[in-house]
Amino acid sequence: MPIKFRYLFITALLLLFLPLNRGNAASVTDDATEPNLHVIRKLLVTAITSSKTTDSLYNHLGGIKNRTSLINGYIGTLQALKAKHTWNPYYKIKYLNDAEKTFKNAVTGDPSNIEIRFMRFSVEHNVPGFLGYTKNLVTDRTEIIKQIERKHYASADVALVKTIITFLIDSKRCTPAEHSILTQHLASL
């Protein structure tokens, strides 16, 4: 599947869990400590095709002093998007290395958060395999499925969980048993 199509596919999937209200980068947080996750998710969708939105959201989230693991997961996603948007091969690798480190810290801080695991899984799924950034695909997929079976969704709402399940199924990276489990959970949501 061509990379451009994958990004469009991710965009379509992410649109499923966006709120209906409109927002911009200035409204990412209601105050300095409580970011609005729905607005961040919406801006991440825009960031997939917009380097300006990527940079703006990256700078905004980077300015939060006491970041949660989930915010670090968003920053890792934005670092990967910065790699996508730059033309310079040196910076592509640099941003991917930064994203890998940031995701590692985010997962260490909240290892059972399916949204963090999903962000890392979707980045690794879409990065060309020859670059070597696919080390966590199996671990993340396994942990996401484990948490879905436990119905431990953390900050993810039902629409996001449906998106995650659909993405995992469509990724063709699941075993037949995992595919069956995910299909059953999707039907029950």
mmCIF file of C-alpha atoms in Angstrom:
data_model
loop_
_atom_site.group_PDB
_atom_site.id
_atom_site.type_symbol
_atom_site.label_atom_id
_atom_site.label_comp_id
_atom_site.label_asym_id
_atom_site.label_seq_id
_atom_site.Cartn_x
_atom_site.Cartn_y
_atom_site.Cartn_z
ATOM 1 C CA MET A 1 0.000 0.000 0.000
ATOM 2 C CA PRO A 2 1.587 3.368 -0.986
ATOM 3 C CA ILE A 3 2.584 5.615 1.913
ATOM 4 C CA LYS A 4 0.394 8.495 0.683
ATOM 5 C CA PHE A 5 -2.651 6.207 0.747
ATOM 6 C CA ARG A 6 -1.762 5.036 4.265
ATOM 7 C CA TYR A 7 -1.679 8.602 5.547
ATOM 8 C CA LEU A 8 -5.008 9.348 3.924
ATOM 9 C CA PHE A 9 -6.380 6.162 5.454
ATOM 10 C CA ILE A 10 -5.124 7.188 8.904
ATOM 11 C CA THR A 11 -6.674 10.609 8.427
ATOM 12 C CA ALA A 12 -10.011 9.042 7.586
ATOM 13 C CA LEU A 13 -9.840 6.789 10.612
ATOM 14 C CA LEU A 14 -8.879 9.572 12.983
ATOM 15 C CA LEU A 15 -11.797 11.664 11.760
ATOM 16 C CA LEU A 16 -14.105 9.071 13.299
ATOM 17 C CA PHE A 17 -13.236 10.133 16.831
ATOM 18 C CA LEU A 18 -13.057 13.881 16.462
ATOM 19 C CA PRO A 19 -15.494 16.155 18.243
ATOM 20 C CA LEU A 20 -17.960 18.134 16.213
ATOM 21 C CA ASN A 21 -16.845 21.474 17.640
ATOM 22 C CA ARG A 22 -14.188 23.538 15.884
ATOM 23 C CA GLY A 23 -10.926 24.567 17.492
ATOM 24 C CA ASN A 24 -7.465 25.853 16.718
ATOM 25 C CA ALA A 25 -3.996 25.582 18.191
ATOM 26 C CA ALA A 26 -4.718 28.430 20.598
ATOM 27 C CA SER A 27 -7.503 26.386 22.174
ATOM 28 C CA VAL A 28 -5.519 23.208 22.772
ATOM 29 C CA THR A 29 -5.695 23.900 26.483
ATOM 30 C CA ASP A 30 -8.494 25.299 28.581
ATOM 31 C CA ASP A 31 -5.785 26.331 31.027
ATOM 32 C CA ALA A 32 -2.073 25.679 31.387
ATOM 33 C CA THR A 33 -2.462 22.224 32.920
ATOM 34 C CA GLU A 34 -5.477 20.567 31.272
ATOM 35 C CA PRO A 35 -5.060 20.039 27.533
ATOM 36 C CA ASN A 36 -8.195 19.339 25.537
ATOM 37 C CA LEU A 37 -7.563 15.875 24.112
ATOM 38 C CA HIS A 38 -10.308 16.158 21.506
ATOM 39 C CA VAL A 39 -8.761 19.341 20.101
ATOM 40 C CA ILE A 40 -5.271 17.809 20.128
ATOM 41 C CA ARG A 41 -6.570 14.761 18.251
ATOM 42 C CA LYS A 42 -8.282 16.986 15.703
ATOM 43 C CA LEU A 43 -5.113 18.990 15.169
ATOM 44 C CA LEU A 44 -3.086 15.792 14.781
ATOM 45 C CA VAL A 45 -5.287 14.874 11.840
ATOM 46 C CA THR A 46 -4.572 18.250 10.265
ATOM 47 C CA ALA A 47 -0.874 17.865 11.097
ATOM 48 C CA ILE A 48 -0.674 14.747 8.914
ATOM 49 C CA THR A 49 -0.837 16.982 5.847
ATOM 50 C CA SER A 50 0.265 20.333 7.288
ATOM 51 C CA SER A 51 3.807 21.038 8.450
ATOM 52 C CA LYS A 52 2.609 24.382 9.835
ATOM 53 C CA THR A 53 0.071 22.679 12.108
ATOM 54 C CA THR A 54 2.675 20.061 13.047
ATOM 55 C CA ASP A 55 5.165 22.737 14.105
ATOM 56 C CA SER A 56 2.566 24.835 15.923
ATOM 57 C CA LEU A 57 1.147 21.916 17.898
ATOM 58 C CA TYR A 58 4.630 20.548 18.599
ATOM 59 C CA ASN A 59 5.751 23.905 20.005
ATOM 60 C CA HIS A 60 2.571 24.294 22.031
ATOM 61 C CA LEU A 61 2.692 20.838 23.604
ATOM 62 C CA GLY A 62 6.442 21.128 24.141
ATOM 63 C CA GLY A 63 5.742 24.231 26.226
ATOM 64 C CA ILE A 64 3.675 22.311 28.776
ATOM 65 C CA LYS A 65 5.783 22.044 31.916
ATOM 66 C CA ASN A 66 4.342 18.956 33.634
ATOM 67 C CA ARG A 67 3.594 16.741 30.663
ATOM 68 C CA THR A 68 1.728 13.501 31.112
ATOM 69 C CA SER A 69 2.792 10.359 29.317
ATOM 70 C CA LEU A 70 -0.118 10.857 26.913
ATOM 71 C CA ILE A 71 1.092 14.353 25.995
ATOM 72 C CA ASN A 72 4.557 12.862 25.445
ATOM 73 C CA GLY A 73 2.912 10.319 23.139
ATOM 74 C CA TYR A 74 1.379 13.158 21.126
ATOM 75 C CA ILE A 75 4.782 14.861 20.987
ATOM 76 C CA GLY A 76 6.322 11.610 19.710
ATOM 77 C CA THR A 77 3.677 11.481 16.998
ATOM 78 C CA LEU A 78 4.409 15.077 16.049
ATOM 79 C CA GLN A 79 8.141 14.350 15.877
ATOM 80 C CA ALA A 80 7.380 11.534 13.447
ATOM 81 C CA LEU A 81 5.211 13.918 11.427
ATOM 82 C CA LYS A 82 8.063 16.437 11.385
ATOM 83 C CA ALA A 83 10.151 13.654 9.800
ATOM 84 C CA LYS A 84 7.421 13.137 7.208
ATOM 85 C CA HIS A 85 7.271 16.836 6.341
ATOM 86 C CA THR A 86 10.984 17.580 6.007
ATOM 87 C CA TRP A 87 12.861 16.987 2.778
ATOM 88 C CA ASN A 88 16.289 16.721 4.434
ATOM 89 C CA PRO A 89 17.282 13.059 5.020
ATOM 90 C CA TYR A 90 19.402 13.998 8.058
ATOM 91 C CA TYR A 91 16.408 15.634 9.765
ATOM 92 C CA LYS A 92 14.092 12.787 8.768
ATOM 93 C CA ILE A 93 16.317 10.367 10.711
ATOM 94 C CA LYS A 94 16.847 12.841 13.562
ATOM 95 C CA TYR A 95 13.098 13.371 14.036
ATOM 96 C CA LEU A 96 12.415 9.628 13.852
ATOM 97 C CA ASN A 97 15.105 9.017 16.492
ATOM 98 C CA ASP A 98 13.562 11.734 18.666
ATOM 99 C CA ALA A 99 10.108 10.194 18.190
ATOM 100 C CA GLU A 100 11.420 6.758 19.143
ATOM 101 C CA LYS A 101 12.921 8.112 22.395
ATOM 102 C CA THR A 102 9.821 10.138 23.216
ATOM 103 C CA PHE A 103 7.528 7.157 22.624
ATOM 104 C CA LYS A 104 9.764 4.990 24.811
ATOM 105 C CA ASN A 105 9.427 7.497 27.662
ATOM 106 C CA ALA A 106 5.674 7.802 27.128
ATOM 107 C CA VAL A 107 5.180 4.029 27.184
ATOM 108 C CA THR A 108 7.419 3.676 30.245
ATOM 109 C CA GLY A 109 5.327 6.301 32.030
ATOM 110 C CA ASP A 110 1.987 4.681 31.162
ATOM 111 C CA PRO A 111 2.575 1.187 29.736
ATOM 112 C CA SER A 112 -1.080 0.186 29.524
ATOM 113 C CA ASN A 113 -2.386 3.314 27.771
ATOM 114 C CA ILE A 114 -3.817 2.097 24.476
ATOM 115 C CA GLU A 115 -3.770 5.548 22.893
ATOM 116 C CA ILE A 116 -0.009 5.916 23.411
ATOM 117 C CA ARG A 117 0.541 2.373 22.151
ATOM 118 C CA PHE A 118 -1.716 3.049 19.162
ATOM 119 C CA MET A 119 0.160 6.216 18.205
ATOM 120 C CA ARG A 120 3.490 4.390 18.298
ATOM 121 C CA PHE A 121 2.034 1.385 16.452
ATOM 122 C CA SER A 122 0.566 3.568 13.697
ATOM 123 C CA VAL A 123 3.846 5.466 13.255
ATOM 124 C CA GLU A 124 5.901 2.257 13.118
ATOM 125 C CA HIS A 125 3.357 0.666 10.784
ATOM 126 C CA ASN A 126 3.731 3.543 8.318
ATOM 127 C CA VAL A 127 7.506 4.062 8.479
ATOM 128 C CA PRO A 128 9.311 2.035 5.826
ATOM 129 C CA GLY A 129 10.600 -1.181 7.418
ATOM 130 C CA PHE A 130 14.134 -0.829 6.067
ATOM 131 C CA LEU A 131 14.674 2.167 8.393
ATOM 132 C CA GLY A 132 14.518 -0.104 11.430
ATOM 133 C CA TYR A 133 11.780 1.712 13.339
ATOM 134 C CA THR A 134 9.431 -1.253 13.641
ATOM 135 C CA LYS A 135 10.768 -2.809 16.855
ATOM 136 C CA ASN A 136 7.603 -2.343 18.902
ATOM 137 C CA LEU A 137 4.871 -3.399 16.502
ATOM 138 C CA VAL A 138 4.258 -6.795 18.092
ATOM 139 C CA THR A 139 4.612 -5.547 21.677
ATOM 140 C CA ASP A 140 2.258 -2.616 21.095
ATOM 141 C CA ARG A 141 -0.294 -4.702 19.218
ATOM 142 C CA THR A 142 -0.275 -7.321 21.984
ATOM 143 C CA GLU A 143 -0.650 -4.714 24.744
ATOM 144 C CA ILE A 144 -3.435 -2.876 22.920
ATOM 145 C CA ILE A 145 -5.380 -6.106 22.463
ATOM 146 C CA LYS A 146 -4.787 -7.082 26.101
ATOM 147 C CA GLN A 147 -6.164 -3.734 27.313
ATOM 148 C CA ILE A 148 -9.110 -3.898 24.923
ATOM 149 C CA GLU A 149 -9.987 -7.345 26.268
ATOM 150 C CA ARG A 150 -9.878 -5.885 29.796
ATOM 151 C CA LYS A 151 -11.912 -2.887 28.600
ATOM 152 C CA HIS A 152 -9.191 -0.658 30.025
ATOM 153 C CA TYR A 153 -9.319 2.231 27.596
ATOM 154 C CA ALA A 154 -7.609 4.930 29.727
ATOM 155 C CA SER A 155 -8.368 8.322 28.114
ATOM 156 C CA ALA A 156 -9.701 6.780 24.906
ATOM 157 C CA ASP A 157 -13.416 7.106 24.316
ATOM 158 C CA VAL A 158 -15.487 4.462 22.535
ATOM 159 C CA ALA A 159 -15.087 6.111 19.122
ATOM 160 C CA LEU A 160 -11.298 6.116 19.501
ATOM 161 C CA VAL A 161 -11.327 2.485 20.621
ATOM 162 C CA LYS A 162 -13.327 1.603 17.489
ATOM 163 C CA THR A 163 -10.769 3.478 15.399
ATOM 164 C CA ILE A 164 -7.899 1.633 17.075
ATOM 165 C CA ILE A 165 -9.543 -1.757 16.566
ATOM 166 C CA THR A 166 -10.359 -1.004 12.930
ATOM 167 C CA PHE A 167 -6.806 0.188 12.280
ATOM 168 C CA LEU A 168 -5.337 -2.954 13.851
ATOM 169 C CA ILE A 169 -7.592 -5.192 11.774
ATOM 170 C CA ASP A 170 -6.858 -3.270 8.570
ATOM 171 C CA SER A 171 -3.112 -3.228 9.260
ATOM 172 C CA LYS A 172 -2.972 -6.964 8.446
ATOM 173 C CA ARG A 173 -0.456 -7.347 11.290
ATOM 174 C CA CYS A 174 -2.728 -9.368 13.580
ATOM 175 C CA THR A 175 -2.783 -13.118 13.977
ATOM 176 C CA PRO A 176 -6.041 -14.885 13.063
ATOM 177 C CA ALA A 177 -6.822 -15.290 16.792
ATOM 178 C CA GLU A 178 -6.202 -11.580 17.438
ATOM 179 C CA HIS A 179 -8.289 -10.672 14.403
ATOM 180 C CA SER A 180 -11.161 -12.709 15.819
ATOM 181 C CA ILE A 181 -10.862 -11.106 19.268
ATOM 182 C CA LEU A 182 -10.779 -7.612 17.765
ATOM 183 C CA THR A 183 -13.745 -8.320 15.488
ATOM 184 C CA GLN A 184 -15.791 -9.515 18.487
ATOM 185 C CA HIS A 185 -14.898 -6.439 20.541
ATOM 186 C CA LEU A 186 -15.669 -4.131 17.648
ATOM 187 C CA ALA A 187 -19.102 -5.724 17.265
ATOM 188 C CA SER A 188 -19.800 -5.282 20.973
ATOM 189 C CA LEU A 189 -18.994 -1.561 21.038
#
